[in-house]
């Protein structure tokens, strides 16, 4: 019998974009039609959109993790736990830390990394919320500072000062969780609450730039009541070992600085020679790179233009999940010699959590506040789990207590 080799599809990264592409392919591909390989650094997928919670210590990090074998059928899709080092698109090869991979079709889904905008000392001295490992470190670090405070002869206040750079969605959601966690830490380590400072620094004149003004006001008032200090229209000039230098050379001493002020596409993509803009590939309407007909990009590594306003769509899980549906379809269209379809994100809304039981958001034209918005956020999270792993995964990992 002659064994005909099947077209090889490689998916790099098992975040929202990568794992959903794999999950859709395993449902839609014919048996023996294609050979799909998924590569990821870890043997688990994590919910990036929840990472502000374990970073502050209000959720255990395991809750954000889903074992890849629990949602991907390893008989249908080959999984390689390894780190991507480089892609060689002209040779259709991927270099991994422990080997190599050949492909006919490729999906780049390697996610984001912090954008430092050239701020001095940021990379070396600030934490970032980007993976399970990075947030475990933030949580441990903050707890260590609180544990140290009463052991120091001079009770240094900077040990209890947390600076969060950036007041976009990640920054606001993180200070919301910190405002929940700090009273618990104070109780645990015998520290008066008024010694602790949570300072959110933002270069724009407002937090959540571009978001509905009424919702922003609600959110800021609520967080200020919970003890968050906002420093808007303020640039972080430098991050040092001792804290930050702001605007006109004002030094604020802080043992913890967390940067949430911007993201860019994973630098492996640009370093592999793909055309990028802030690390993101300006993809064609069918999600392929401008230069390679066999390479698709999904999630935060892709730059998609919202033609209604002629500006890029912000990189979100919402867009990554939708794009994964389009990419899996187009991969099979390409293999089957069919025409490729165009993809346009359909933005259903945005909800930002502000700590336990509180959120703000817009779904369609409807503004949501407080516990209703918070319940909606949990419904959105549970919906994703349902799409990925059905009711069993919602039961195991979902946020079941809505109010
Ligand atoms: P990721 O989810 O980052 O996945 C990338 C994957 O690639 C990871 O599994 C990683 O381990 C793997 N990887 C990376 N490098 C390598 C390598 N070299 N080799 C092998 N594997 C590698 N979006 C929303 O829509 N709604 C929200 O409410 C929201 N809240 C957010 C809250 C926070 C705290 C953060 C940080 C982000 C939030 N976002 C939200 C944005 C959203 O998380 C991202 O847009 C989304 O994660 C992008 O998905 P992705 O698949 O491109 O990348």
Tab-separated table of C-alpha atoms and ligand atoms in Angstrom:
chain	number	residue	atom	x	y	z
A	1	UNK	CA	0.000	0.000	0.000
A	2	UNK	CA	1.314	3.463	-0.855
A	3	UNK	CA	1.283	5.793	2.157
A	4	UNK	CA	0.509	9.336	0.980
A	5	UNK	CA	1.979	11.937	3.329
A	6	UNK	CA	-0.547	14.366	4.755
A	7	UNK	CA	-0.055	18.160	4.710
A	8	UNK	CA	1.641	19.216	7.932
A	9	UNK	CA	0.131	22.056	9.979
A	10	UNK	CA	2.174	23.485	12.874
A	11	UNK	CA	0.546	25.743	15.485
A	12	UNK	CA	3.013	27.686	17.651
A	13	UNK	CA	1.613	28.729	21.034
A	14	UNK	CA	-1.364	27.379	22.993
A	15	UNK	CA	-2.917	30.599	24.292
A	16	UNK	CA	-6.422	31.626	23.260
A	17	UNK	CA	-5.543	31.880	19.565
A	18	UNK	CA	-3.462	28.700	19.294
A	19	UNK	CA	-5.511	26.332	21.420
A	20	UNK	CA	-8.792	27.416	19.842
A	21	UNK	CA	-7.319	26.909	16.353
A	22	UNK	CA	-6.271	23.392	17.402
A	23	UNK	CA	-9.630	22.657	19.062
A	24	UNK	CA	-11.550	23.792	15.976
A	25	UNK	CA	-9.291	21.823	13.626
A	26	UNK	CA	-9.706	18.619	15.616
A	27	UNK	CA	-13.472	18.956	15.151
A	28	UNK	CA	-13.488	20.049	11.518
A	29	UNK	CA	-10.661	18.136	9.814
A	30	UNK	CA	-11.285	14.833	8.113
A	31	UNK	CA	-9.570	11.721	9.448
A	32	UNK	CA	-6.141	11.429	7.814
A	33	UNK	CA	-6.667	14.750	6.023
A	34	UNK	CA	-3.903	16.741	7.748
A	35	UNK	CA	-1.214	16.200	10.387
A	36	UNK	CA	-1.510	18.858	13.076
A	37	UNK	CA	1.212	19.624	15.651
A	38	UNK	CA	0.696	22.063	18.516
A	39	UNK	CA	3.819	23.451	20.220
A	40	UNK	CA	3.746	25.236	23.578
A	41	UNK	CA	6.263	26.121	26.292
A	42	UNK	CA	4.194	24.353	28.936
A	43	UNK	CA	1.900	21.343	28.980
A	44	UNK	CA	-0.901	23.640	30.152
A	45	UNK	CA	-2.926	26.462	28.633
A	46	UNK	CA	-3.533	29.439	30.904
A	47	UNK	CA	-6.241	32.055	30.923
A	48	UNK	CA	-4.239	35.229	30.435
A	49	UNK	CA	-7.330	37.360	31.074
A	50	UNK	CA	-7.441	36.094	34.672
A	51	UNK	CA	-3.777	36.643	35.522
A	52	UNK	CA	-4.334	39.896	37.457
A	53	UNK	CA	-6.069	37.795	40.127
A	54	UNK	CA	-3.232	35.351	40.979
A	55	UNK	CA	-0.802	38.280	40.593
A	56	UNK	CA	-2.560	40.047	43.482
A	57	UNK	CA	-3.145	36.776	45.337
A	58	UNK	CA	-6.949	36.798	45.164
A	59	UNK	CA	-7.017	33.545	43.132
A	60	UNK	CA	-4.746	30.498	43.120
A	61	UNK	CA	-2.773	30.330	39.872
A	62	UNK	CA	-3.846	26.720	39.277
A	63	UNK	CA	-7.369	27.924	38.625
A	64	UNK	CA	-6.131	29.720	35.501
A	65	UNK	CA	-4.379	26.596	34.167
A	66	UNK	CA	-5.946	23.937	31.967
A	67	UNK	CA	-3.925	20.868	31.024
A	68	UNK	CA	-3.669	20.731	27.226
A	69	UNK	CA	-4.347	16.979	27.203
A	70	UNK	CA	-7.706	17.665	28.882
A	71	UNK	CA	-8.998	19.735	25.956
A	72	UNK	CA	-7.004	18.489	22.966
A	73	UNK	CA	-7.339	14.912	21.713
A	74	UNK	CA	-3.738	13.728	21.536
A	75	UNK	CA	-4.761	10.932	19.146
A	76	UNK	CA	-5.777	13.561	16.630
A	77	UNK	CA	-3.290	16.330	17.354
A	78	UNK	CA	0.362	15.867	18.223
A	79	UNK	CA	1.515	18.014	21.132
A	80	UNK	CA	5.127	19.064	21.646
A	81	UNK	CA	6.099	20.717	24.908
A	82	UNK	CA	9.011	22.904	23.858
A	83	UNK	CA	10.049	26.511	23.368
A	84	UNK	CA	10.034	28.087	19.920
A	85	UNK	CA	13.349	29.806	19.243
A	86	UNK	CA	12.974	30.892	15.619
A	87	UNK	CA	10.922	30.309	12.507
A	88	UNK	CA	12.615	29.931	9.121
A	89	UNK	CA	9.703	30.666	6.781
A	90	UNK	CA	11.677	30.234	3.545
A	91	UNK	CA	12.716	26.745	4.650
A	92	UNK	CA	9.321	25.929	6.253
A	93	UNK	CA	11.092	25.008	9.479
A	94	UNK	CA	10.718	25.888	13.143
A	95	UNK	CA	13.697	25.806	15.483
A	96	UNK	CA	12.775	24.645	18.979
A	97	UNK	CA	14.964	24.551	22.087
A	98	UNK	CA	15.174	20.770	21.813
A	99	UNK	CA	14.706	20.048	18.141
A	100	UNK	CA	13.172	21.159	14.865
A	101	UNK	CA	9.816	20.939	13.165
A	102	UNK	CA	8.954	20.978	9.463
A	103	UNK	CA	5.622	22.269	8.210
A	104	UNK	CA	3.599	22.947	5.105
A	105	UNK	CA	1.270	25.401	6.857
A	106	UNK	CA	2.057	27.449	9.947
A	107	UNK	CA	0.002	29.298	12.559
A	108	UNK	CA	1.882	31.908	14.614
A	109	UNK	CA	0.078	32.241	17.958
A	110	UNK	CA	2.913	33.171	20.328
A	111	UNK	CA	1.048	35.968	22.113
A	112	UNK	CA	2.379	39.196	23.581
A	113	UNK	CA	5.258	40.591	25.566
A	114	UNK	CA	5.488	43.871	27.500
A	115	UNK	CA	6.225	46.972	25.407
A	116	UNK	CA	8.746	49.059	27.327
A	117	UNK	CA	8.704	52.180	25.081
A	118	UNK	CA	12.389	52.635	25.854
A	119	UNK	CA	11.706	53.530	29.512
A	120	UNK	CA	15.017	53.254	31.335
A	121	UNK	CA	15.287	50.394	33.828
A	122	UNK	CA	11.780	49.073	33.134
A	123	UNK	CA	12.840	45.695	31.797
A	124	UNK	CA	15.298	45.120	34.635
A	125	UNK	CA	13.313	46.471	37.606
A	126	UNK	CA	9.576	46.127	36.908
A	127	UNK	CA	7.410	43.027	37.034
A	128	UNK	CA	4.920	42.236	34.282
A	129	UNK	CA	1.689	40.271	34.129
A	130	UNK	CA	2.232	37.885	31.241
A	131	UNK	CA	2.256	34.235	32.333
A	132	UNK	CA	1.558	31.928	35.264
A	133	UNK	CA	5.226	32.035	36.235
A	134	UNK	CA	5.436	35.829	36.080
A	135	UNK	CA	2.376	36.337	38.311
A	136	UNK	CA	3.512	33.755	40.864
A	137	UNK	CA	6.614	35.887	41.278
A	138	UNK	CA	4.597	39.091	41.772
A	139	UNK	CA	2.409	37.523	44.443
A	140	UNK	CA	5.371	36.030	46.322
A	141	UNK	CA	7.300	39.289	46.066
A	142	UNK	CA	4.465	41.395	47.515
A	143	UNK	CA	3.917	38.930	50.360
A	144	UNK	CA	7.643	38.961	51.123
A	145	UNK	CA	7.639	42.784	51.372
A	146	UNK	CA	4.739	42.663	53.830
A	147	UNK	CA	6.458	39.911	55.823
A	148	UNK	CA	9.680	41.971	55.918
A	149	UNK	CA	8.077	45.215	57.122
A	150	UNK	CA	7.819	44.435	60.831
A	151	UNK	CA	11.261	42.843	60.802
A	152	UNK	CA	12.989	46.053	59.748
A	153	UNK	CA	14.148	48.393	62.520
A	154	UNK	CA	13.072	51.496	60.562
A	155	UNK	CA	9.792	50.062	59.147
A	156	UNK	CA	10.383	51.287	55.612
A	157	UNK	CA	7.174	52.486	53.945
A	158	UNK	CA	8.541	51.744	50.485
A	159	UNK	CA	8.186	48.033	51.292
A	160	UNK	CA	4.437	48.632	51.365
A	161	UNK	CA	4.272	50.839	48.268
A	162	UNK	CA	3.069	49.199	45.067
A	163	UNK	CA	3.287	51.170	41.837
A	164	UNK	CA	1.290	50.004	38.853
A	165	UNK	CA	2.397	51.605	35.589
A	166	UNK	CA	-0.424	51.968	33.077
A	167	UNK	CA	-4.173	52.385	33.585
A	168	UNK	CA	-5.467	50.384	30.646
A	169	UNK	CA	-7.616	47.332	31.278
A	170	UNK	CA	-4.845	45.205	32.792
A	171	UNK	CA	-3.649	47.994	35.120
A	172	UNK	CA	-7.144	48.836	36.333
A	173	UNK	CA	-8.125	45.197	36.842
A	174	UNK	CA	-4.894	44.604	38.769
A	175	UNK	CA	-5.295	47.582	41.136
A	176	UNK	CA	-8.891	46.429	41.676
A	177	UNK	CA	-7.589	43.056	42.891
A	178	UNK	CA	-4.821	44.671	44.960
A	179	UNK	CA	-7.435	46.798	46.722
A	180	UNK	CA	-9.152	43.522	47.716
A	181	UNK	CA	-5.979	41.779	48.775
A	182	UNK	CA	-4.206	44.528	50.735
A	183	UNK	CA	-6.618	44.498	53.729
A	184	UNK	CA	-6.100	40.710	53.992
A	185	UNK	CA	-2.323	41.134	53.879
A	186	UNK	CA	-2.460	43.886	56.514
A	187	UNK	CA	-4.409	41.604	58.807
A	188	UNK	CA	-2.092	38.675	58.189
A	189	UNK	CA	1.123	40.644	58.786
A	190	UNK	CA	-0.112	43.083	61.515
A	191	UNK	CA	0.280	46.202	59.417
A	192	UNK	CA	-1.982	49.282	59.606
A	193	UNK	CA	-3.835	49.710	56.266
A	194	UNK	CA	-2.906	53.392	56.062
A	195	UNK	CA	0.793	52.513	55.733
A	196	UNK	CA	0.136	50.771	52.390
A	197	UNK	CA	0.057	52.672	49.103
A	198	UNK	CA	-1.304	51.450	45.766
A	199	UNK	CA	-0.401	54.059	43.153
A	200	UNK	CA	-1.596	53.782	39.565
A	201	UNK	CA	0.466	55.946	37.191
A	202	UNK	CA	-0.893	56.775	33.736
A	203	UNK	CA	0.553	59.071	31.045
A	204	UNK	CA	-2.883	59.919	29.536
A	205	UNK	CA	-5.140	62.495	31.239
A	206	UNK	CA	-7.595	59.732	32.155
A	207	UNK	CA	-7.591	56.082	33.149
A	208	UNK	CA	-8.953	53.582	30.601
A	209	UNK	CA	-8.324	56.030	27.748
A	210	UNK	CA	-11.072	55.904	25.112
A	211	UNK	CA	-13.562	54.114	27.385
A	212	UNK	CA	-16.987	55.543	28.278
A	213	UNK	CA	-16.503	58.578	30.576
A	214	UNK	CA	-19.371	57.786	32.918
A	215	UNK	CA	-18.086	54.245	33.472
A	216	UNK	CA	-14.544	55.529	34.003
A	217	UNK	CA	-15.774	57.976	36.661
A	218	UNK	CA	-17.674	55.201	38.430
A	219	UNK	CA	-14.600	52.957	38.357
A	220	UNK	CA	-12.188	55.628	39.589
A	221	UNK	CA	-14.459	56.720	42.431
A	222	UNK	CA	-14.906	53.137	43.556
A	223	UNK	CA	-11.188	52.348	43.460
A	224	UNK	CA	-10.263	55.608	45.201
A	225	UNK	CA	-12.676	54.733	47.993
A	226	UNK	CA	-10.831	51.418	48.315
A	227	UNK	CA	-7.526	53.263	48.693
A	228	UNK	CA	-6.076	53.402	45.174
A	229	UNK	CA	-4.235	56.637	44.335
A	230	UNK	CA	-4.310	57.700	40.671
A	231	UNK	CA	-1.541	59.768	39.091
A	232	UNK	CA	-2.853	60.581	35.595
A	233	UNK	CA	-1.021	62.792	33.030
A	234	UNK	CA	2.160	61.429	34.606
A	235	UNK	CA	4.973	59.704	32.746
A	236	UNK	CA	7.219	57.086	34.282
A	237	UNK	CA	10.662	58.293	33.198
A	238	UNK	CA	12.701	55.566	34.795
A	239	UNK	CA	12.325	52.488	36.960
A	240	UNK	CA	15.175	52.035	39.410
A	241	UNK	CA	16.028	49.399	42.011
A	242	UNK	CA	14.384	51.702	44.585
A	243	UNK	CA	11.188	52.732	42.775
A	244	UNK	CA	10.301	55.095	39.948
A	245	UNK	CA	11.267	58.510	38.640
A	246	UNK	CA	8.179	60.360	37.477
A	247	UNK	CA	7.653	63.393	35.188
A	248	UNK	CA	9.809	66.246	36.468
A	249	UNK	CA	12.320	64.051	38.281
A	250	UNK	CA	10.061	63.181	41.204
A	251	UNK	CA	11.270	60.024	42.910
A	252	UNK	CA	8.727	57.660	44.474
A	253	UNK	CA	10.302	54.865	46.450
A	254	UNK	CA	8.557	51.531	46.045
A	255	UNK	CA	9.658	47.947	46.530
A	256	UNK	CA	7.129	46.754	43.951
A	257	UNK	CA	6.679	48.178	40.457
A	258	UNK	CA	4.410	46.338	38.030
A	259	UNK	CA	4.278	47.495	34.415
A	260	UNK	CA	1.007	47.048	32.524
A	261	UNK	CA	1.419	50.044	30.210
A	262	UNK	CA	1.479	48.312	26.842
A	263	UNK	CA	2.088	45.121	24.925
A	264	UNK	CA	3.608	44.157	21.623
A	265	UNK	CA	3.723	40.948	19.618
A	266	UNK	CA	6.178	38.230	20.670
A	267	UNK	CA	9.609	39.328	19.403
A	268	UNK	CA	10.298	35.849	17.949
A	269	UNK	CA	8.012	36.832	15.062
A	270	UNK	CA	9.984	39.952	14.090
A	271	UNK	CA	13.303	38.202	14.770
A	272	UNK	CA	12.266	35.471	12.324
A	273	UNK	CA	12.069	38.072	9.551
A	274	UNK	CA	8.286	38.539	9.281
A	275	UNK	CA	7.064	42.045	8.510
A	276	UNK	CA	5.839	43.590	11.794
A	277	UNK	CA	4.613	46.805	13.337
A	278	UNK	CA	5.315	46.908	17.102
A	279	UNK	CA	5.888	43.185	16.885
A	280	UNK	CA	2.537	42.501	15.233
A	281	UNK	CA	2.137	41.229	11.667
A	282	UNK	CA	-0.181	43.375	9.504
A	283	UNK	CA	-2.175	40.383	8.283
A	284	UNK	CA	-4.274	40.108	5.145
A	285	UNK	CA	-8.064	39.782	5.451
A	286	UNK	CA	-7.721	35.975	5.542
A	287	UNK	CA	-5.214	36.238	8.467
A	288	UNK	CA	-2.159	35.323	6.390
A	289	UNK	CA	1.101	37.277	6.539
A	290	UNK	CA	1.715	39.743	3.684
A	291	UNK	CA	4.617	37.659	2.348
A	292	UNK	CA	3.824	33.989	2.934
A	293	UNK	CA	0.748	32.222	1.563
A	294	UNK	CA	1.211	29.311	3.968
A	295	UNK	CA	1.609	31.305	7.222
A	296	UNK	CA	-1.354	32.486	9.310
A	297	UNK	CA	-1.177	34.716	12.399
A	298	UNK	CA	-3.710	34.680	15.220
A	299	UNK	CA	-4.080	36.640	18.457
A	300	UNK	CA	-1.744	39.314	19.792
A	301	UNK	CA	0.921	38.669	17.116
A	302	UNK	CA	-1.544	39.865	14.438
A	303	UNK	CA	-2.312	43.480	13.576
A	304	UNK	CA	-5.873	43.873	12.306
A	305	UNK	CA	-7.219	47.209	11.157
A	306	UNK	CA	-10.707	48.311	12.152
A	307	UNK	CA	-11.745	49.913	8.877
A	308	UNK	CA	-14.599	51.856	10.505
A	309	UNK	CA	-12.113	54.030	12.379
A	310	UNK	CA	-8.940	53.230	10.428
A	311	UNK	CA	-7.118	52.147	13.574
A	312	UNK	CA	-5.897	48.746	14.785
A	313	UNK	CA	-8.223	46.576	16.867
A	314	UNK	CA	-6.798	46.388	20.398
A	315	UNK	CA	-5.211	42.975	21.015
A	316	UNK	CA	-7.745	41.001	23.032
A	317	UNK	CA	-8.708	37.435	23.823
A	318	UNK	CA	-12.076	38.162	22.264
A	319	UNK	CA	-10.469	38.862	18.869
A	320	UNK	CA	-7.976	35.968	19.256
A	321	UNK	CA	-10.790	33.456	19.874
A	322	UNK	CA	-12.860	34.683	16.916
A	323	UNK	CA	-9.814	34.774	14.633
A	324	UNK	CA	-8.981	31.170	15.587
A	325	UNK	CA	-12.324	30.092	14.117
A	326	UNK	CA	-11.510	31.891	10.865
A	327	UNK	CA	-7.939	30.550	10.717
A	328	UNK	CA	-8.953	26.912	11.271
A	329	UNK	CA	-11.535	27.260	8.490
A	330	UNK	CA	-9.081	28.915	6.120
A	331	UNK	CA	-6.385	26.314	6.802
A	332	UNK	CA	-8.780	23.609	5.654
A	333	UNK	CA	-9.937	25.765	2.715
A	334	UNK	CA	-6.322	26.096	1.637
A	335	UNK	CA	-5.639	22.343	1.987
A	336	UNK	CA	-8.849	21.565	0.068
A	337	UNK	CA	-8.051	24.042	-2.702
A	338	UNK	CA	-11.040	26.231	-1.843
A	339	UNK	CA	-11.213	29.994	-1.677
A	340	UNK	CA	-10.197	31.666	1.596
A	341	UNK	CA	-12.665	33.729	3.605
A	342	UNK	CA	-12.193	37.247	5.008
A	343	UNK	CA	-12.287	37.781	8.740
A	344	UNK	CA	-13.614	40.848	10.549
A	345	UNK	CA	-13.824	40.830	14.376
A	346	UNK	CA	-17.301	41.263	15.803
A	347	UNK	CA	-16.741	43.142	19.072
A	348	UNK	CA	-19.548	42.186	21.451
A	349	UNK	CA	-18.438	44.468	24.276
A	350	UNK	CA	-15.809	45.026	26.936
A	351	UNK	CA	-16.009	44.485	30.679
A	352	UNK	CA	-13.291	45.380	33.209
A	353	UNK	CA	-13.378	43.912	36.707
A	354	UNK	CA	-12.705	46.191	39.695
A	355	UNK	CA	-12.216	43.566	42.372
A	356	UNK	CA	-14.675	41.223	44.003
A	357	UNK	CA	-18.251	41.643	42.772
A	358	UNK	CA	-17.526	44.941	40.986
A	359	UNK	CA	-16.941	45.769	37.332
A	360	UNK	CA	-17.742	48.250	34.586
A	361	UNK	CA	-18.484	47.479	30.992
A	362	UNK	CA	-20.338	48.008	27.778
A	363	UNK	CA	-22.122	45.191	26.004
A	364	UNK	CA	-23.622	46.390	22.733
A	365	UNK	CA	-24.853	49.867	23.625
A	366	UNK	CA	-25.716	48.944	27.188
A	367	UNK	CA	-23.604	50.242	30.048
A	368	UNK	CA	-23.122	47.880	32.973
A	369	UNK	CA	-21.996	48.707	36.520
A	370	UNK	CA	-21.296	46.972	39.802
A	371	UNK	CA	-22.512	43.446	40.446
A	372	UNK	CA	-24.359	43.173	37.102
A	373	UNK	CA	-21.164	43.965	35.194
A	374	UNK	CA	-19.210	41.589	37.423
A	375	UNK	CA	-21.693	38.764	36.742
A	376	UNK	CA	-21.469	39.495	33.006
A	377	UNK	CA	-17.676	39.230	33.182
A	378	UNK	CA	-18.000	35.780	34.758
A	379	UNK	CA	-20.507	34.715	32.085
A	380	UNK	CA	-17.993	35.773	29.395
A	381	UNK	CA	-15.232	33.767	31.127
A	382	UNK	CA	-17.468	30.703	31.490
A	383	UNK	CA	-18.570	30.947	27.847
A	384	UNK	CA	-14.958	30.615	26.737
A	385	UNK	CA	-14.466	27.533	28.915
A	386	UNK	CA	-17.635	26.058	27.436
A	387	UNK	CA	-16.367	26.657	23.882
A	388	UNK	CA	-13.027	25.052	24.707
A	389	UNK	CA	-14.012	22.096	26.845
A	390	UNK	CA	-17.800	21.909	27.166
A	391	UNK	CA	-19.801	21.853	30.425
A	392	UNK	CA	-17.198	19.653	32.176
A	393	UNK	CA	-14.556	22.367	31.902
A	394	UNK	CA	-16.989	25.059	33.084
A	395	UNK	CA	-17.754	22.898	36.115
A	396	UNK	CA	-14.066	22.276	36.851
A	397	UNK	CA	-12.563	25.715	36.172
A	398	UNK	CA	-15.493	28.121	35.786
A	399	UNK	CA	-16.575	31.048	37.931
A	400	UNK	CA	-19.822	29.519	39.075
A	401	UNK	CA	-20.808	31.997	41.779
A	402	UNK	CA	-22.083	34.855	39.619
A	403	UNK	CA	-23.179	37.207	42.434
B	1	LIG	P1	-1.527	34.294	24.804
B	1	LIG	O1	-2.821	34.046	25.448
B	1	LIG	O2	-0.538	35.171	25.473
B	1	LIG	O3	-0.836	32.884	24.515
B	1	LIG	C1	0.446	32.755	23.982
B	1	LIG	C2	0.910	31.332	24.244
B	1	LIG	O4	2.160	31.129	23.600
B	1	LIG	C3	1.119	31.022	25.728
B	1	LIG	O5	0.580	29.775	26.026
B	1	LIG	C4	2.649	30.989	25.869
B	1	LIG	O6	3.091	30.111	26.881
B	1	LIG	C5	3.053	30.493	24.487
B	1	LIG	N1	4.406	30.891	24.122
B	1	LIG	C6	4.919	32.150	24.171
B	1	LIG	N2	6.192	32.133	23.730
B	1	LIG	C7	6.469	30.847	23.391
B	1	LIG	C8	7.601	30.197	22.866
B	1	LIG	N3	8.721	30.873	22.589
B	1	LIG	N4	7.536	28.873	22.632
B	1	LIG	C9	6.417	28.169	22.902
B	1	LIG	N5	5.294	28.732	23.406
B	1	LIG	C10	5.333	30.047	23.640
B	1	LIG	N6	-8.661	40.352	26.575
B	1	LIG	C11	-10.024	40.326	26.502
B	1	LIG	O7	-10.573	40.085	25.414
B	1	LIG	N7	-10.788	40.555	27.609
B	1	LIG	C12	-10.257	40.767	28.839
B	1	LIG	O8	-10.990	40.959	29.817
B	1	LIG	C13	-8.839	40.792	28.960
B	1	LIG	N8	-8.271	40.940	30.164
B	1	LIG	C14	-6.912	40.833	30.287
B	1	LIG	C15	-6.361	40.860	31.560
B	1	LIG	C16	-4.989	40.731	31.726
B	1	LIG	C17	-4.403	40.726	33.114
B	1	LIG	C18	-4.140	40.578	30.575
B	1	LIG	C19	-2.642	40.428	30.741
B	1	LIG	C20	-4.692	40.544	29.303
B	1	LIG	C21	-6.082	40.657	29.140
B	1	LIG	N9	-6.674	40.594	27.870
B	1	LIG	C22	-8.049	40.586	27.761
B	1	LIG	C23	-5.849	40.422	26.650
B	1	LIG	C24	-5.717	38.941	26.288
B	1	LIG	O9	-5.291	38.199	27.394
B	1	LIG	C25	-4.764	38.727	25.113
B	1	LIG	O10	-5.188	39.526	24.046
B	1	LIG	C26	-4.753	37.243	24.720
B	1	LIG	O11	-4.172	36.479	25.742
B	1	LIG	C27	-4.027	37.002	23.408
B	1	LIG	O12	-4.091	35.650	23.080
B	1	LIG	P2	-2.905	34.940	22.315
B	1	LIG	O13	-3.344	33.562	21.989
B	1	LIG	O14	-2.415	35.795	21.204
B	1	LIG	O15	-1.691	34.913	23.342
